[in-house]
mmCIF file of C-alpha atoms in Angstrom:
data_model
loop_
_atom_site.group_PDB
_atom_site.id
_atom_site.type_symbol
_atom_site.label_atom_id
_atom_site.label_comp_id
_atom_site.label_asym_id
_atom_site.label_seq_id
_atom_site.Cartn_x
_atom_site.Cartn_y
_atom_site.Cartn_z
ATOM 1 C CA MET A 1412 54.200 159.257 73.557
ATOM 2 C CA THR A 1413 57.694 160.634 73.131
ATOM 3 C CA VAL A 1414 60.166 160.406 75.993
ATOM 4 C CA CYS A 1415 63.145 162.734 75.756
ATOM 5 C CA ARG A 1416 66.439 160.980 76.416
ATOM 6 C CA ASP A 1417 69.535 162.987 75.587
ATOM 7 C CA CYS A 1418 71.848 165.458 77.288
ATOM 8 C CA CYS A 1419 69.613 166.412 80.239
ATOM 9 C CA CYS A 1420 66.550 164.206 80.121
ATOM 10 C CA GLY A 1421 67.502 160.734 81.224
ATOM 11 C CA SER A 1422 70.799 161.989 82.628
ATOM 12 C CA LEU A 1423 72.160 160.537 85.850
ATOM 13 C CA ARG A 1424 74.479 163.523 85.971
ATOM 14 C CA LYS A 1425 71.535 165.949 86.151
ATOM 15 C CA HIS A 1426 69.077 163.704 88.028
ATOM 16 C CA PRO A 1427 71.108 161.132 89.974
ATOM 17 C CA SER A 1428 68.175 160.009 92.131
ATOM 18 C CA VAL A 1429 65.968 159.045 89.165
ATOM 19 C CA ASP A 1430 66.070 155.560 87.646
ATOM 20 C CA HIS A 1431 65.611 156.652 84.038
ATOM 21 C CA ASP A 1432 65.714 153.127 82.634
ATOM 22 C CA ALA A 1433 62.995 152.063 85.084
ATOM 23 C CA GLN A 1434 60.824 155.002 83.950
ATOM 24 C CA LEU A 1435 61.056 153.912 80.345
ATOM 25 C CA THR A 1436 60.464 150.264 81.256
ATOM 26 C CA ALA A 1437 57.363 151.214 83.285
ATOM 27 C CA LEU A 1438 55.955 153.327 80.442
ATOM 28 C CA ARG A 1439 56.394 150.515 77.939
ATOM 29 C CA ALA A 1440 55.068 147.827 80.285
ATOM 30 C CA ASN A 1441 51.963 149.838 81.173
ATOM 31 C CA LEU A 1442 51.110 151.436 77.835
ATOM 32 C CA GLU A 1443 52.257 149.228 74.964
ATOM 33 C CA PRO A 1444 50.933 147.748 72.699
ATOM 34 C CA HIS A 1445 47.938 150.108 72.724
ATOM 35 C CA HIS A 1446 50.112 153.210 72.973
ATOM 36 C CA ARG A 1447 53.452 153.655 71.257
ATOM 37 C CA VAL A 1448 56.298 154.742 73.534
ATOM 38 C CA ARG A 1449 59.341 156.067 71.734
ATOM 39 C CA THR A 1450 62.444 157.964 72.721
ATOM 40 C CA SER A 1451 63.811 161.089 71.140
ATOM 41 C CA ASP A 1452 66.986 163.076 71.243
ATOM 42 C CA CYS A 1453 66.804 166.505 72.818
ATOM 43 C CA LEU A 1454 63.404 168.236 72.656
ATOM 44 C CA ASP A 1455 65.011 171.603 73.510
ATOM 45 C CA VAL A 1456 63.435 172.233 76.894
ATOM 46 C CA CYS A 1457 66.403 171.099 78.971
ATOM 47 C CA ALA A 1458 65.510 173.275 81.957
ATOM 48 C CA GLN A 1459 62.348 171.172 82.347
ATOM 49 C CA SER A 1460 63.921 167.707 82.079
ATOM 50 C CA ASN A 1461 62.686 164.956 82.164
ATOM 51 C CA VAL A 1462 60.271 165.753 79.325
ATOM 52 C CA ILE A 1463 57.469 163.561 77.993
ATOM 53 C CA VAL A 1464 55.139 164.540 75.151
ATOM 54 C CA VAL A 1465 51.767 162.792 74.903
ATOM 55 C CA GLN A 1466 50.265 162.721 71.437
ATOM 56 C CA PRO A 1467 46.479 162.546 70.987
ATOM 57 C CA ALA A 1468 44.939 159.529 69.310
ATOM 58 C CA PRO A 1469 44.254 160.072 65.585
ATOM 59 C CA GLY A 1470 40.508 160.594 66.132
ATOM 60 C CA ALA A 1471 41.114 163.128 68.886
ATOM 61 C CA ARG A 1472 43.695 164.881 66.709
ATOM 62 C CA ARG A 1473 41.101 165.216 63.923
ATOM 63 C CA GLU A 1474 38.778 166.799 66.477
ATOM 64 C CA GLY A 1475 41.421 169.395 67.368
ATOM 65 C CA ALA A 1476 43.338 167.810 70.265
ATOM 66 C CA ARG A 1477 47.011 168.712 70.423
ATOM 67 C CA PRO A 1478 50.040 167.119 72.080
ATOM 68 C CA VAL A 1479 50.561 167.843 75.755
ATOM 69 C CA TRP A 1480 54.111 168.449 76.982
ATOM 70 C CA PHE A 1481 55.111 167.463 80.512
ATOM 71 C CA GLY A 1482 58.276 168.537 82.272
ATOM 72 C CA LEU A 1483 60.059 167.577 85.449
ATOM 73 C CA VAL A 1484 58.711 164.031 85.303
ATOM 74 C CA LEU A 1485 61.068 162.886 88.026
ATOM 75 C CA ASP A 1486 59.065 160.735 90.405
ATOM 76 C CA ASP A 1487 56.953 157.619 90.271
ATOM 77 C CA ALA A 1488 53.749 159.367 91.385
ATOM 78 C CA VAL A 1489 53.787 161.749 88.392
ATOM 79 C CA LEU A 1490 54.680 158.894 86.060
ATOM 80 C CA SER A 1491 51.813 156.759 87.423
ATOM 81 C CA ASP A 1492 49.299 159.604 87.066
ATOM 82 C CA LEU A 1493 50.524 160.220 83.526
ATOM 83 C CA MET A 1494 50.157 156.556 82.551
ATOM 84 C CA ALA A 1495 46.657 156.386 84.052
ATOM 85 C CA TRP A 1496 45.592 159.457 82.050
ATOM 86 C CA VAL A 1497 46.994 158.024 78.812
ATOM 87 C CA ARG A 1498 45.265 154.659 79.412
ATOM 88 C CA ALA A 1499 41.991 156.554 80.003
ATOM 89 C CA GLY A 1500 42.291 158.244 76.597
ATOM 90 C CA GLY A 1501 44.719 161.145 76.987
ATOM 91 C CA PRO A 1502 44.535 164.443 75.067
ATOM 92 C CA GLY A 1503 41.160 165.257 73.574
ATOM 93 C CA VAL A 1504 39.463 162.244 75.154
ATOM 94 C CA GLU A 1505 40.022 162.428 78.899
ATOM 95 C CA PRO A 1506 40.273 165.727 80.817
ATOM 96 C CA LEU A 1507 43.709 166.390 82.224
ATOM 97 C CA PRO A 1508 43.683 165.625 85.960
ATOM 98 C CA PRO A 1509 44.491 168.677 88.109
ATOM 99 C CA VAL A 1510 47.549 166.939 89.577
ATOM 100 C CA LEU A 1511 49.066 166.616 86.081
ATOM 101 C CA GLU A 1512 48.363 170.254 85.227
ATOM 102 C CA LEU A 1513 51.266 171.085 87.545
ATOM 103 C CA SER A 1514 53.641 169.260 85.178
ATOM 104 C CA VAL A 1515 52.438 170.761 81.866
ATOM 105 C CA ILE A 1516 55.040 172.897 80.102
ATOM 106 C CA ALA A 1517 55.092 174.944 76.909
ATOM 107 C CA PRO A 1518 56.358 173.155 73.798
ATOM 108 C CA ALA A 1519 59.893 173.965 72.705
ATOM 109 C CA ASN A 1520 58.750 176.095 69.773
ATOM 110 C CA ALA A 1521 55.971 177.957 71.567
#
């Protein structure tokens, strides 16, 4: 999982009501060590901040699964649903819950 943290994503200036550090802490506490959580500089979809990209597990990737990009991850409910989906297997293993489909965005280079 890659969590964008740069000019817009993770910005108190753009999203003053979001505890960005708490989001990252929750992701790491709930997903590591089984799932790697890393941060990245700008992923070039600033209009959709906060952006999180979920990578498929290697086996699912070999079977054709691709990363899923999520935008506007700004509240705890979306974050909780996202973590539950990743713990259940994520892309290529577990179907995307309908509630998370609302947060899926196109990749920056699409």
